[in-house]
Amino acid sequence: LLVVPVDGSHWLSMQEVVDMLQQKGHEVVVVAPEVSLHIKPSKDFAMKMYPVPFTQEEMDEVFKGSIMNLFEGGSFLERVIRQYQQVKKASALFLATCTHLIHNKELIRYLEESKFDAVLTDPILPCGAILAEYLSLPSVYFLQQIPCDLEYQATQCPKPPSYVPRVFTDLTDRMTFLQRVKNLLYDIPNFFLCDVVFQPYAELASEFLKREVTVPDLLRQASIWLLKLDFVLHFPKPLMPNMVFVSGVNCAYKKLNQ
């Protein structure tokens, strides 16, 4: 199994799955940058690391800014502008990571020769999806959600704004007519945020695969979507047959106080 993770809390929960797969006898290889927050070498799985053009200090500064941004108040417009600026910084860093991965000829040659059976990745960033497409491998996605609801676009799963509340609205799944209008309007900025985050990946993928592709095209190839959601903490919404809830797989196991 080839694992292409995303750093931060995304990896903390995925590592639980990777460790369990290794214990069950699967051969696991994790591909990760030399500079990261949490993705470190482990005796439980093989790891292939590659150089990136930024330091640990630069990465820590970007992530610290993202966390502080979450706790700041302000109007809807102020929050969107702050989120846009922070997303732009983090996106540049992650894009550089992905670019140096797929342009690392020695590593790509190793991946080609290893004859993996499948790819496990978090599609919040589509680097793993690009590799799966290049290597012609089935892919398993492990995620909570993707910005701009791209998982629903890729799977053709309905997510109507008259029914499913959007981010920042503070609405429930029971809305008045005016609240439904508000929910629709709050969805509009997502399209601009998505262009910032995902268009560079579409260009990178098109160059690497030598054909025109979009990010939804890449995500559409997934065999199964393992969603870290449930209908206890999240509002009911439609699902497609290959979207499976695996709630409870989060960060690290802790014995709860009774």
Coordinates of C-alpha atoms in Angstrom, one line a residue:
L1 CA 0.0 0.0 0.0
L2 CA 1.3 3.4 -1.0
V3 CA 0.3 6.1 1.5
V4 CA 0.4 9.8 0.5
P5 CA -0.6 11.7 3.6
V6 CA -1.4 15.4 4.3
D7 CA 0.5 16.9 7.3
G8 CA -1.1 18.2 10.5
S9 CA -4.1 16.6 12.2
H10 CA -4.9 14.8 8.9
W11 CA -1.9 12.6 9.4
L12 CA -2.5 12.0 13.1
S13 CA -5.8 10.2 12.4
M14 CA -4.5 8.5 9.2
Q15 CA -1.5 7.1 11.2
E16 CA -3.9 5.1 13.4
V17 CA -5.1 3.4 10.2
V18 CA -1.7 2.9 8.8
D19 CA -0.4 1.3 12.0
M20 CA -3.3 -1.1 12.1
L21 CA -2.8 -2.1 8.5
Q22 CA 0.8 -2.8 9.2
Q23 CA -0.2 -5.0 12.2
K24 CA -2.5 -7.0 10.0
G25 CA 0.4 -7.9 7.7
H26 CA 0.1 -5.3 4.9
E27 CA 3.3 -3.8 3.5
V28 CA 3.0 0.0 3.8
V29 CA 5.2 2.7 2.3
V30 CA 4.6 6.3 3.4
V31 CA 5.8 9.1 1.1
A32 CA 6.5 12.3 3.0
P33 CA 8.6 15.5 2.8
E34 CA 11.7 15.9 4.9
V35 CA 10.2 19.0 6.6
S36 CA 6.8 18.3 8.3
L37 CA 4.9 18.9 11.5
H38 CA 3.9 15.4 12.4
I39 CA 4.9 12.9 9.6
K40 CA 8.0 11.3 11.1
P41 CA 9.8 8.0 10.5
S42 CA 8.5 5.0 12.4
K43 CA 9.5 1.4 13.0
D44 CA 5.9 0.4 12.1
F45 CA 6.1 1.3 8.4
A46 CA 8.6 2.1 5.6
M47 CA 9.0 5.7 4.8
K48 CA 10.4 7.4 1.6
M49 CA 11.3 11.1 2.2
Y50 CA 12.1 13.8 -0.3
P51 CA 13.6 17.3 0.0
V52 CA 11.4 20.5 -0.1
P53 CA 12.3 24.2 -0.6
F54 CA 11.4 25.5 2.9
T55 CA 12.6 25.2 6.5
Q56 CA 10.9 23.8 9.6
E57 CA 10.6 27.4 11.0
E58 CA 8.8 28.7 7.8
M59 CA 6.3 25.8 8.0
D60 CA 5.7 26.3 11.7
E61 CA 5.0 30.0 11.2
V62 CA 2.3 29.3 8.5
F63 CA 0.5 26.7 10.6
K64 CA 0.6 28.9 13.7
G65 CA -1.0 31.7 11.7
S66 CA -3.7 29.3 10.5
I67 CA -4.6 28.2 14.0
M68 CA -4.7 31.8 15.4
N69 CA -7.0 32.7 12.6
L70 CA -9.6 30.2 13.7
F71 CA -10.0 31.8 17.1
E72 CA -10.4 35.4 15.8
G73 CA -13.9 36.9 15.6
G74 CA -15.2 39.5 13.2
S75 CA -17.8 39.9 10.6
F76 CA -18.4 37.3 7.9
L77 CA -16.5 39.4 5.3
E78 CA -13.5 39.8 7.7
R79 CA -13.4 36.1 8.3
V80 CA -13.5 35.3 4.6
I81 CA -10.7 37.7 3.8
R82 CA -8.5 36.4 6.6
Q83 CA -9.3 32.8 5.6
Y84 CA -8.4 33.7 1.9
Q85 CA -5.1 35.2 2.9
Q86 CA -4.2 32.3 5.2
V87 CA -5.3 29.7 2.6
K88 CA -3.0 31.4 0.1
K89 CA 0.1 31.1 2.3
A90 CA -0.6 27.5 3.3
S91 CA -1.5 26.6 -0.3
A92 CA 1.9 27.9 -1.6
L93 CA 3.7 25.7 0.9
F94 CA 1.7 22.5 0.2
L95 CA 1.9 23.1 -3.6
A96 CA 5.7 23.3 -3.3
T97 CA 5.7 20.0 -1.4
C98 CA 3.6 18.3 -4.1
T99 CA 5.7 19.8 -6.9
H100 CA 8.9 18.5 -5.4
L101 CA 7.4 15.1 -4.9
I102 CA 6.2 14.5 -8.5
H103 CA 9.3 16.1 -10.0
N104 CA 11.6 13.9 -8.0
K105 CA 12.6 11.4 -10.8
E106 CA 14.4 9.0 -8.5
L107 CA 11.4 8.7 -6.2
I108 CA 8.9 8.4 -9.0
R109 CA 11.1 5.6 -10.5
Y110 CA 11.0 3.8 -7.2
L111 CA 7.2 4.1 -7.0
E112 CA 6.8 2.8 -10.6
E113 CA 9.1 -0.2 -9.9
S114 CA 7.4 -1.1 -6.5
K115 CA 4.2 -2.4 -8.1
F116 CA 1.8 -1.1 -5.4
D117 CA -1.7 -2.5 -5.1
A118 CA -3.4 0.7 -4.1
V119 CA -3.0 4.3 -2.8
L120 CA -4.3 5.6 0.5
T121 CA -4.4 9.3 0.6
D122 CA -6.2 12.4 2.1
P123 CA -7.7 14.2 -0.9
I124 CA -8.0 17.6 0.8
L125 CA -4.9 18.1 -1.3
P126 CA -4.8 16.1 -4.5
C127 CA -1.1 15.1 -4.7
G128 CA -2.0 11.5 -3.8
A129 CA -4.7 11.5 -6.5
I130 CA -2.2 12.7 -9.1
L131 CA 0.2 9.9 -8.2
A132 CA -2.6 7.3 -8.2
E133 CA -3.6 8.4 -11.7
Y134 CA -0.1 8.4 -12.9
L135 CA 0.6 4.9 -11.5
S136 CA -2.8 3.6 -12.6
L137 CA -3.7 2.4 -9.1
P138 CA -7.0 2.2 -7.3
S139 CA -7.3 4.8 -4.5
V140 CA -8.8 4.9 -1.1
Y141 CA -9.6 8.4 0.3
F142 CA -9.5 9.0 4.0
L143 CA -10.9 12.4 4.9
Q144 CA -13.3 14.6 6.9
Q145 CA -14.1 17.1 4.1
I146 CA -12.6 18.9 1.2
P147 CA -12.8 22.7 0.7
C148 CA -15.7 23.9 -1.5
D149 CA -17.4 20.5 -1.2
L150 CA -15.4 19.0 -4.1
E151 CA -16.1 15.5 -2.7
Y152 CA -19.7 16.0 -3.6
Q153 CA -18.9 17.4 -7.0
A154 CA -16.5 14.5 -7.7
T155 CA -19.0 11.8 -6.7
Q156 CA -22.0 13.6 -8.1
C157 CA -23.5 13.5 -4.6
P158 CA -26.3 16.1 -4.0
K159 CA -25.7 18.7 -1.3
P160 CA -28.5 21.3 -1.9
P161 CA -28.0 24.6 0.0
S162 CA -31.7 24.5 0.8
Y163 CA -31.0 21.4 3.0
V164 CA -27.4 21.2 4.1
P165 CA -26.0 24.1 6.1
R166 CA -22.8 25.8 4.9
V167 CA -19.7 26.8 6.9
F168 CA -19.9 30.1 8.9
T169 CA -23.7 30.2 8.7
D170 CA -24.5 28.9 12.2
L171 CA -27.6 27.3 10.7
T172 CA -29.1 23.9 11.3
D173 CA -30.7 21.6 8.7
R174 CA -34.1 23.1 9.6
M175 CA -34.2 26.5 8.0
T176 CA -36.8 29.2 7.1
F177 CA -36.9 30.6 3.6
L178 CA -34.7 33.5 4.4
Q179 CA -32.2 31.3 6.1
R180 CA -32.0 29.1 3.0
V181 CA -31.3 32.3 1.0
K182 CA -28.5 33.2 3.5
N183 CA -27.2 29.6 3.2
L184 CA -27.0 29.9 -0.6
L185 CA -25.2 33.3 -0.5
Y186 CA -22.6 32.0 2.0
D187 CA -21.7 29.3 -0.4
I188 CA -20.5 31.8 -3.1
P189 CA -17.0 32.7 -1.6
N190 CA -16.1 29.0 -1.7
F191 CA -15.7 29.2 -5.5
F192 CA -13.0 31.9 -5.2
L193 CA -11.2 30.1 -2.4
C194 CA -11.2 26.9 -4.5
D195 CA -9.5 28.7 -7.4
V196 CA -6.7 29.8 -5.1
V197 CA -6.2 26.3 -3.6
F198 CA -6.9 23.9 -6.5
Q199 CA -6.2 25.5 -9.9
P200 CA -2.4 25.2 -9.4
Y201 CA -2.8 21.5 -8.8
A202 CA -4.9 21.1 -12.0
E203 CA -2.0 22.8 -13.9
L204 CA 0.6 20.7 -12.2
A205 CA -1.4 17.5 -12.8
S206 CA -1.9 18.4 -16.5
E207 CA 1.8 19.0 -17.0
F208 CA 2.8 15.8 -15.2
L209 CA 0.2 13.5 -16.8
K210 CA 0.7 15.2 -20.2
R211 CA -3.1 15.8 -20.7
E212 CA -5.6 18.3 -19.6
V213 CA -7.2 17.4 -16.2
T214 CA -9.2 19.2 -13.5
V215 CA -9.1 18.4 -9.8
P216 CA -12.6 16.9 -9.8
D217 CA -11.5 14.7 -12.7
L218 CA -8.7 13.3 -10.5
L219 CA -11.0 12.9 -7.4
R220 CA -13.6 11.1 -9.5
Q221 CA -11.2 8.1 -9.9
A222 CA -11.5 7.2 -6.2
S223 CA -12.7 3.7 -5.4
I224 CA -14.0 4.5 -2.0
W225 CA -14.3 7.5 0.3
L226 CA -13.8 6.8 4.0
L227 CA -15.4 9.9 5.7
K228 CA -14.6 10.7 9.3
L229 CA -18.2 11.8 9.9
D230 CA -21.4 10.5 11.4
F231 CA -25.0 11.6 11.8
V232 CA -24.5 12.2 15.5
L233 CA -22.2 15.2 15.3
H234 CA -23.1 16.3 11.7
F235 CA -26.3 17.1 10.0
P236 CA -28.0 14.5 7.8
K237 CA -27.1 14.7 4.2
P238 CA -27.3 12.5 1.1
L239 CA -24.5 10.0 0.4
M240 CA -23.3 8.0 -2.6
P241 CA -22.7 4.2 -2.4
N242 CA -18.9 4.5 -2.2
M243 CA -19.0 7.1 0.6
V244 CA -18.6 5.3 3.9
F245 CA -18.8 6.9 7.4
V246 CA -15.9 5.8 9.7
S247 CA -16.6 8.1 12.6
G248 CA -14.4 7.7 15.7
V249 CA -11.1 7.5 13.8
N250 CA -9.6 10.8 15.0
C251 CA -6.1 11.8 15.9
A252 CA -5.2 9.2 18.6
Y253 CA -6.8 6.6 20.8
K254 CA -7.5 7.8 24.4
K255 CA -9.4 6.0 27.1
L256 CA -12.4 8.3 27.9
N257 CA -13.1 9.2 31.5
Q258 CA -16.3 7.3 32.5

